[in-house]
Structures are given as structure tokens and as C-alpha cells.
GROMACS .gro file of C-alpha atoms in nm:
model
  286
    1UNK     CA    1  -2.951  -0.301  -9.419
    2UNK     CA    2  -2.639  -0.467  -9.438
    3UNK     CA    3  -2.410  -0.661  -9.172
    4UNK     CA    4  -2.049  -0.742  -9.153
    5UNK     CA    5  -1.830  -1.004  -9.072
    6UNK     CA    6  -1.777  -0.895  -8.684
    7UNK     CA    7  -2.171  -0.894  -8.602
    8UNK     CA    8  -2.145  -0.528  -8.666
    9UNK     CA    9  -2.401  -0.283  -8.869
   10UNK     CA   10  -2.399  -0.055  -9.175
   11UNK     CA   11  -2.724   0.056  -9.142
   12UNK     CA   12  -2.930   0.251  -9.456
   13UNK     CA   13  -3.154   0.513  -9.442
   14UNK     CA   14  -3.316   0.597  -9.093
   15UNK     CA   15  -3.185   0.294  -8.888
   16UNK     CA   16  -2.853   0.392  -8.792
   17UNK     CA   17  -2.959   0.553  -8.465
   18UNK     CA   18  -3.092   0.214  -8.387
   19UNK     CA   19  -2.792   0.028  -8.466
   20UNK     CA   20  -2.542   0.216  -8.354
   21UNK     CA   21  -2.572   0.085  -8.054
   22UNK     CA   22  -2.570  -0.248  -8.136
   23UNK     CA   23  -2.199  -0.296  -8.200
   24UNK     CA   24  -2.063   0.030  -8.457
   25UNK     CA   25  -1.961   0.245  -8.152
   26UNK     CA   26  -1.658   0.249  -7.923
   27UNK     CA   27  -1.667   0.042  -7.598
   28UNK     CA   28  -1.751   0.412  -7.436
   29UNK     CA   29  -2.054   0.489  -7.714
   30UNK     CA   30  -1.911   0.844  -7.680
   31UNK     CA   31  -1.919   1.040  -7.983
   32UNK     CA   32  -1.752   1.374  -8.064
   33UNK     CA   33  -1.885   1.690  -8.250
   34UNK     CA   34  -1.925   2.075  -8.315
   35UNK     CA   35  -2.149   2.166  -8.033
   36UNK     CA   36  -2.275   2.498  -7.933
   37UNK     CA   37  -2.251   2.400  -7.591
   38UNK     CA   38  -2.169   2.503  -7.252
   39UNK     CA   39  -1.862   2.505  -7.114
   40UNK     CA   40  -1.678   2.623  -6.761
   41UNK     CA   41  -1.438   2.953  -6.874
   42UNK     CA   42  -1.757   3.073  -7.060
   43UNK     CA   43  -2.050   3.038  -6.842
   44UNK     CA   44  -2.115   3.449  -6.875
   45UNK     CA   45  -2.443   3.534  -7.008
   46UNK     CA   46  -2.549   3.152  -7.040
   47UNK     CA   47  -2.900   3.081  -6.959
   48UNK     CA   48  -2.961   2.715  -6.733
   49UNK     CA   49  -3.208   2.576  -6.569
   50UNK     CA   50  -3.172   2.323  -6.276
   51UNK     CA   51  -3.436   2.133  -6.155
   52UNK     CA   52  -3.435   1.980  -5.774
   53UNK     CA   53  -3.243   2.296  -5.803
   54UNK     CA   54  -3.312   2.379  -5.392
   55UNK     CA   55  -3.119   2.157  -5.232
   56UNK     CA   56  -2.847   1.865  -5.244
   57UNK     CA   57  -2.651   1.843  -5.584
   58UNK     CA   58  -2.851   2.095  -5.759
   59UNK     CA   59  -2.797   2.376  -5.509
   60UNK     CA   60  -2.390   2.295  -5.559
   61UNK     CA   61  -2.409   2.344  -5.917
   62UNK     CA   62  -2.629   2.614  -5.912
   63UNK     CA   63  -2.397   2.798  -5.700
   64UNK     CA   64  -2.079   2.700  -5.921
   65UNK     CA   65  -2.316   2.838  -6.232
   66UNK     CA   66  -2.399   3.162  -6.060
   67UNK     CA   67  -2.048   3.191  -5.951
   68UNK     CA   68  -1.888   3.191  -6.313
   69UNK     CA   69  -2.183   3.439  -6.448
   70UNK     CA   70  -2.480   3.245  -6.528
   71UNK     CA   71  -2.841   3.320  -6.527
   72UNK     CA   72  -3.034   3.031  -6.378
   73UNK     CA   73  -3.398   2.928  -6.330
   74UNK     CA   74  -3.421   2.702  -6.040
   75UNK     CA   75  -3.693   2.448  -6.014
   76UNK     CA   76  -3.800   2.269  -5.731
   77UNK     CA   77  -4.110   2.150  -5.502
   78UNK     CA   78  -3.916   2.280  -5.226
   79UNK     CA   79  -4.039   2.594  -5.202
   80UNK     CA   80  -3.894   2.784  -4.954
   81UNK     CA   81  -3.509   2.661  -5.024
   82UNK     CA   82  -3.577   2.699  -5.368
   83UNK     CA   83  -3.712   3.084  -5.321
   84UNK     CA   84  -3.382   3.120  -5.100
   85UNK     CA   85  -3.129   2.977  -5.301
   86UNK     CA   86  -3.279   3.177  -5.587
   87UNK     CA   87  -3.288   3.521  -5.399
   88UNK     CA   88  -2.900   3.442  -5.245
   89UNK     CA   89  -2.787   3.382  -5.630
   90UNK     CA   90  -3.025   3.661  -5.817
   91UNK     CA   91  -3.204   3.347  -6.008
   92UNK     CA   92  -3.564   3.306  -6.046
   93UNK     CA   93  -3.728   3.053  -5.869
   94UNK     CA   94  -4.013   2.890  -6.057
   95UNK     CA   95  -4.266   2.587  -5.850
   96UNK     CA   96  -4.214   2.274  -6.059
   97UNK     CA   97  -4.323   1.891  -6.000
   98UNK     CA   98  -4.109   1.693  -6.289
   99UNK     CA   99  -4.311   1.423  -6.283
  100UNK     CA  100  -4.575   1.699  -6.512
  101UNK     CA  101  -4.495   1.768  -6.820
  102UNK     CA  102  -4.680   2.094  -6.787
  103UNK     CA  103  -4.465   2.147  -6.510
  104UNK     CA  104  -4.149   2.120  -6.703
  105UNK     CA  105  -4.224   2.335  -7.022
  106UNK     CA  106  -4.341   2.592  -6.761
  107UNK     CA  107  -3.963   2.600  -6.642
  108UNK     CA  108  -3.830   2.618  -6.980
  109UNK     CA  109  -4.080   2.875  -7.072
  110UNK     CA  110  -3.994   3.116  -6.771
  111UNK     CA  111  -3.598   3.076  -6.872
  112UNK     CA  112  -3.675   3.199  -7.242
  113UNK     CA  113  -3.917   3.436  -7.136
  114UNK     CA  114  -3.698   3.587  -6.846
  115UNK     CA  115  -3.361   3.526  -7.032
  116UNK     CA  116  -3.418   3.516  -7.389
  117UNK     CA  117  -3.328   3.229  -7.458
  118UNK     CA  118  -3.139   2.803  -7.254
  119UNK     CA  119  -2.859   2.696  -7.286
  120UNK     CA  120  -2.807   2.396  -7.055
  121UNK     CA  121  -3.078   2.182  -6.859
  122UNK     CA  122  -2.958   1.973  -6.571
  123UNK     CA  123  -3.191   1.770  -6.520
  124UNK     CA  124  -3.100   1.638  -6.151
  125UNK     CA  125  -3.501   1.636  -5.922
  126UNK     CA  126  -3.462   1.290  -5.807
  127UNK     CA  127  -3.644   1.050  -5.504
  128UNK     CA  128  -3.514   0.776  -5.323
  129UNK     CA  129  -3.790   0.459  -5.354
  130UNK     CA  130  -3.697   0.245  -5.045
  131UNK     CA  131  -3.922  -0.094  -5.151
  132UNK     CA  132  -3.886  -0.433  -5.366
  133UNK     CA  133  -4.099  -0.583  -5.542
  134UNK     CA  134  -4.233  -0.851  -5.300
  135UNK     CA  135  -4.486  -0.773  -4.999
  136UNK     CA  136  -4.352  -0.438  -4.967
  137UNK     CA  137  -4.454  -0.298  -5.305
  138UNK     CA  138  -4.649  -0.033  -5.304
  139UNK     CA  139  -4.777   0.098  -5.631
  140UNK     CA  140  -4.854   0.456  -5.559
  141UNK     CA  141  -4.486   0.481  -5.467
  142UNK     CA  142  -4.348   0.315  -5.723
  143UNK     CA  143  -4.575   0.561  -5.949
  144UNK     CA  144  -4.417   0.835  -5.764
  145UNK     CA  145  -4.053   0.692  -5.788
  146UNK     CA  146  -4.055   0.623  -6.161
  147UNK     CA  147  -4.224   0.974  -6.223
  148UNK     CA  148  -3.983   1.178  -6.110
  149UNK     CA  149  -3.655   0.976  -6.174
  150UNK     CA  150  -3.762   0.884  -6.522
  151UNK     CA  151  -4.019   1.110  -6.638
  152UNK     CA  152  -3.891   1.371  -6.483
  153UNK     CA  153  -3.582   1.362  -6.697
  154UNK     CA  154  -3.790   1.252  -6.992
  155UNK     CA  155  -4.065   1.550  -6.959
  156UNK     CA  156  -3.752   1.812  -6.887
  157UNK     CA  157  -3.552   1.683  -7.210
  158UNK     CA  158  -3.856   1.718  -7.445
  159UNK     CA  159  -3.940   2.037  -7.284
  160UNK     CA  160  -3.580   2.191  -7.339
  161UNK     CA  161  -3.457   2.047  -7.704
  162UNK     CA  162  -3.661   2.304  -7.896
  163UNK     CA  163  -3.564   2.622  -7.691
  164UNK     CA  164  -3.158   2.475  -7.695
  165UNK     CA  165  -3.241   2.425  -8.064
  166UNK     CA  166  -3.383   2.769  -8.101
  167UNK     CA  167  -3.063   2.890  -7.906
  168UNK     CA  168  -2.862   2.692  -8.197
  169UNK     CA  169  -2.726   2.410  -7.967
  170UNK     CA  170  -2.656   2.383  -7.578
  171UNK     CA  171  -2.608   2.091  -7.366
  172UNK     CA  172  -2.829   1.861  -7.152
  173UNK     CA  173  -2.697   1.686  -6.825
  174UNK     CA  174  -2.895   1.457  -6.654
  175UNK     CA  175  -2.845   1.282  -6.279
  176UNK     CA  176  -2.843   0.924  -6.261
  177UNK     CA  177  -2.666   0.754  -6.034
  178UNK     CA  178  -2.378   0.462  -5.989
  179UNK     CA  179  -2.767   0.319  -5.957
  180UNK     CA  180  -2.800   0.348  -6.295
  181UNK     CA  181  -2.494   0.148  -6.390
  182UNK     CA  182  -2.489  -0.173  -6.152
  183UNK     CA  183  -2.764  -0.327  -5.958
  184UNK     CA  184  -2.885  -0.234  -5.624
  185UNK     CA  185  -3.056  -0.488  -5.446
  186UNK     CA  186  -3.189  -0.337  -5.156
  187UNK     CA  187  -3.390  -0.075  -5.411
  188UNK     CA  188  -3.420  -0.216  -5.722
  189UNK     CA  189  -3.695   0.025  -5.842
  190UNK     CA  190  -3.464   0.306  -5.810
  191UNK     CA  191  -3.193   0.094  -5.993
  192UNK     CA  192  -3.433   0.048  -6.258
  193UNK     CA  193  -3.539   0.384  -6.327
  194UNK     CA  194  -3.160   0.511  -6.295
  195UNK     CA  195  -3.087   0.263  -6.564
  196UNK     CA  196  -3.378   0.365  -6.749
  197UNK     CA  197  -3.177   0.736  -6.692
  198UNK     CA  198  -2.847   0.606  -6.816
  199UNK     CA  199  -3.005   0.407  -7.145
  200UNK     CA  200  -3.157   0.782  -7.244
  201UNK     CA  201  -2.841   0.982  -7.235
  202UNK     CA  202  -2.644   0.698  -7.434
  203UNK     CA  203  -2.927   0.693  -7.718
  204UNK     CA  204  -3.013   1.020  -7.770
  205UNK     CA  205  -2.639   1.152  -7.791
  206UNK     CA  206  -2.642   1.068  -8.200
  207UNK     CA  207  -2.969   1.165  -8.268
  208UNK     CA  208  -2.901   1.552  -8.066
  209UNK     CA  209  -2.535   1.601  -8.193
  210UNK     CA  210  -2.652   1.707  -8.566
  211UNK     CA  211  -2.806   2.009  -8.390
  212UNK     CA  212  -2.525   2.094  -8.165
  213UNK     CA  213  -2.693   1.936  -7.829
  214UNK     CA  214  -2.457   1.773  -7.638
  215UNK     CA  215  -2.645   1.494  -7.356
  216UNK     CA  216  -2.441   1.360  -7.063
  217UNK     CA  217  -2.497   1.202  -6.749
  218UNK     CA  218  -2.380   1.238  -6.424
  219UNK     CA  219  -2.352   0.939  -6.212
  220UNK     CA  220  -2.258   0.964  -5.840
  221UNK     CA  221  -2.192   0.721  -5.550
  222UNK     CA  222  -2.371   0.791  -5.239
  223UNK     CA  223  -2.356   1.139  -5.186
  224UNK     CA  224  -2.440   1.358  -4.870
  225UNK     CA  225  -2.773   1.473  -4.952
  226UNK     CA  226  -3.128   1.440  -4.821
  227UNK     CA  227  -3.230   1.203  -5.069
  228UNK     CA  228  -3.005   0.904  -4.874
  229UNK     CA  229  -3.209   0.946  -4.553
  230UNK     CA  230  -3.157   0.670  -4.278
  231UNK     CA  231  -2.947   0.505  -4.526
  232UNK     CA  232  -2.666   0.771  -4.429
  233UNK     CA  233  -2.669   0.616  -4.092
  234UNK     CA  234  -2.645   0.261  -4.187
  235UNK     CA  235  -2.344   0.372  -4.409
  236UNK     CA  236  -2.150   0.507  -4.178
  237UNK     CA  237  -2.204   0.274  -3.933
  238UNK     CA  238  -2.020  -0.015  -4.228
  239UNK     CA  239  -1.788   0.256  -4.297
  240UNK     CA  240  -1.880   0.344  -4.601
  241UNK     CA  241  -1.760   0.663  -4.739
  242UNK     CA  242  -2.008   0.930  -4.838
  243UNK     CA  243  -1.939   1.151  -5.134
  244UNK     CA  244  -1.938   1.557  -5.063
  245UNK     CA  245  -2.162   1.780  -5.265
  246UNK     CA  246  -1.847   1.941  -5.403
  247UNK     CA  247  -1.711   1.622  -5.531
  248UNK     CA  248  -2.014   1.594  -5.729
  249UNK     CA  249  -2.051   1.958  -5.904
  250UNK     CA  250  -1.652   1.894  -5.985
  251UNK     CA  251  -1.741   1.623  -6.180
  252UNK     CA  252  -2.024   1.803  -6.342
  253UNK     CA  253  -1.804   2.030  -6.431
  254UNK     CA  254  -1.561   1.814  -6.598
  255UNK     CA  255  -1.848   1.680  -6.832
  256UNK     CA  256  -1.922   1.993  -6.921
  257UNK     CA  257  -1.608   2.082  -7.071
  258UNK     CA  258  -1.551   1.701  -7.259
  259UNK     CA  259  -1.582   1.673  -7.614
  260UNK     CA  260  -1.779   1.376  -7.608
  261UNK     CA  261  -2.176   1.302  -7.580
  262UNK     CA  262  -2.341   1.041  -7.471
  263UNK     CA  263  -2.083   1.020  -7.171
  264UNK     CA  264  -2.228   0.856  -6.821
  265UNK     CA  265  -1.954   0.998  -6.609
  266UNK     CA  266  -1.904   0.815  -6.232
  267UNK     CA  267  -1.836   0.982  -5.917
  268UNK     CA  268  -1.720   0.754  -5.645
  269UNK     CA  269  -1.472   0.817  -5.315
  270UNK     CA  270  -1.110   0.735  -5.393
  271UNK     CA  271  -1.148   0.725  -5.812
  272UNK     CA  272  -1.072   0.967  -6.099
  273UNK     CA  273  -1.408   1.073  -6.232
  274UNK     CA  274  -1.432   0.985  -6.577
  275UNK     CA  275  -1.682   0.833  -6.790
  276UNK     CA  276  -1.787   0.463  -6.786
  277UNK     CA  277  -1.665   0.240  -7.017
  278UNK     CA  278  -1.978   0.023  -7.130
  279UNK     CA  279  -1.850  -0.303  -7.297
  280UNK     CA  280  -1.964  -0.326  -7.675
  281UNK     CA  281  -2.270  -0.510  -7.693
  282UNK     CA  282  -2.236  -0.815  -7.924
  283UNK     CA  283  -2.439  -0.789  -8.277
  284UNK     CA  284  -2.485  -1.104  -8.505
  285UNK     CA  285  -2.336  -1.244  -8.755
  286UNK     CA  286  -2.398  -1.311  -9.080
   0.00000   0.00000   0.00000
């Protein structure tokens, strides 16, 4: 392993994954490639699955999917909006808690089964966790926060790299949050695993691009969905301004059809979507 004079690496044999992100990427850490991947004027015939795929975010895209030809498997503990989004689209609806990884190659198993084959995973089931880390902590709900933010995304992205690999490439989005990018005081647990979120997408972009997977994230504001509860309240009453639904599956849209991996893209009221521009970390010198 060798360094240069700007704290940056050249890494040798297997390390460069590692290192990359240590200072040899641009201030984005987006990279460019020949992906098989999905994209908006071609969604015909394309096989996705979207889990939390009843309700909120997922529901939008689902419906922007369907709309341009695509067969989906929707996953989701919600049962009955899940069954009814899936019979107003002609999906299949398939019972799935992401915090199982049984759960999640079940999904992925139904779309190749059903379909044939995936071609994009949006990985978007996602909790609120509404606690700190003083005398209201409460373990079983931080078990239940990180499991479905964070291994939710993790169980649904090992469950759906071999059958996008088998498909020979396909793309992998993945709902974070502006959570995921700057800290959140008043729920740090759900900052953390959002961050957790973000960190996956930006190091696995290198390491999926040799087999034509493209990973992105999507990264919303506050958006009008069940997941912000009471909070909606207490934003509007500072006047805070709430994200629609739509805003959000335009923006997923737009990531779909970059060049780039790795992207974290951020949707907040008033801005240009786009994705984030993470400083370059600092490596060391020699």
C-alpha cells in the first residue's frame, strides 16, 4: 500500500474499496459506469420490488412504476393497503417484516418466481423511533427501530444482489432520510440508523458497479406520511413546510436516470433535488 503527498491512497490488491473512501474520490464519492440499470423511458417489462410498499413514499413510487409499465412486488406489514394497492396496480402483494431476513429473500423470491427475474429494489419500510438515550430509552424499541431502518435495508440488499446479478445488473435505491445526513436531536436513534443507511449506499457503490448494480439513496425532508405522526402537528404549528409524496417519487425518479452511484440525493421544500456533496474526508500524510 502506498500513500501520496496529499494524504491520499493508491491502494494494492483488495484494499481499494477500503480506501477509496478515505480521500481518492470526488467531494460527491459518486462514481460513473456501464450499468444494466433501470431507468424512467424504459420501465416496460422491468421487474421491482418495493418494500413499505403500502403506504406513504412507497405507494407514490409504486404507482409512478406501474404507471410507466412495470411489474412490481409490493411488500409490506400493512396488510390490507398493501393487498389494495397491489390489486388497484395488478402487482402482487407479498406479507414481509424487513427486520427478517427470511422475510426479505421471500420477497425477492416471489418477484423471480412470479416475474422471472428483479431489476430494481427500493428499499424504503422505515419507523419513526421517538426516544433518546437518557430515561426514556427503551431497548425493545430501539431493537425495533434499528431493525427495520437498518436491517431492513441491509437484509433487502443481500437478499436482492444475486437475483439483480442473475438479471446481469439492475439498480438498488434505498430511503434514508435528510436524518441520515445531519443530526437530529430530538431522535437521535433514528439519526443514527439513517446515517448508518447513508454510510451503506456510499460504500457499496464501488464494490456493485463491476457487476452493473447501481446503489443510491434517497434522502427526504419531512414528508407527509404516517411515519411523522404528532410531529406533523408540531410542524405546522412552527411553520414548517411538509414535503408532498409527489415531491419525493420526482426525486426518485431523477436518481434513477443519473449516471452516478453511490449518490445520497436530498429532497427538501424550496431546493433543487440533487445529490449531497459530502466533503472529502482528510487521509494522512506521509
Amino acid at each position: 500500500m502506498n500513500t501520496d503527498k496529499t494524504g491520499g491512497f493508491t491502494g494494492e490488491g483488495g484494499g481499494g474499496g477500503l480506501l477509496s473512501g478515505l480521500g481518492v474520490q470526488g467531494a460527491q464519492e459518486s462514481v460513473t459506469g456501464t450499468f444494466n440499470t433501470v431507468r424512467s423511458e424504459d420501465l416496460e417489462g422491468k421487474v421491482a420490488l418495493v418494500t413499505g410498499g403500502g403506504n406513504g413514499i412507497g405507494a407514490g413510487v409504486a404507482r409512478r412504476l406501474a404507471g410507466g409499465g412495470a411489474r412490481l412486488v409490493l411488500a409490506d406489514i400493512d396488510d390490507v393497503a398493501g393487498g389494495k394497492l397491489a390489486d388497484e396496480l395488478g402487482a402482487t402483494y407479498v406479507h414481509c417484516d424487513v427486520s427478517r431476513l427470511e422475510d426479505s429473500e421471500a420477497a425477492v423470491a416471489t418477484a423471480v418466481e412470479r416475474y422471472g427475474r428483479l431489476d430494481l429494489a427500493f428499499l424504503n419500510a422505515g419507523i419513526a423511533s421517538g426516544f433518546g438515550l437518557g430515561e426514556d430509552f427503551d431497548v425493545r424499541r430501539y431493537r425495533l427501530a434499528m431493525g427495520v431502518n437498518l436491517d431492513g435495508v441491509v437484509f433487502g440488499m443481500h437478499a436482492a444482489i444475486p437475483a439483480l446479478r442473475a438479471a446481469g445488473g439492475g439498480t438498488i435505491v434505498a430511503t434514508a432520510s435528510m436524518a441520515g445526513i445531519v443530526g437530529i436531536p430530538s431522535d437521535p436513534v433514528y439519526a443514527a440508523n439513517k446515517h448508518a443507511v447513508v454510510g451503506l449506499v456510499r460504500s457499496l457503490a464501488e464494490d456493485l458497479r463491476p457487476h452493473g448494480i447501481k446503489v443510491q439513496g434517497l434522502c427526504p425532508s419531512f414528508a407527509d406520511t404516517a411515519i411523522l405522526g404528532e410531529g406533523k402537528a408540531v410542524l405546522e404549528q412552527f411553520g414548517f413546510p411538509i414535503l408532498d409524496v409527489s415531491s419525493v417519487v420526482d426525486t426518485f425518479v431523477q436518481l434513477l436516470d443519473s449516471d452516478g452511484t453511490g449518490e445520497c440525493w436530498f429532497v427538501v421544500p424550496g431546493r433543487e433535488s440533487q445529490p449531497f456533496a459530502f466533503r472529502r474526508a482528510p487521509g494522512p500524510r506521509a
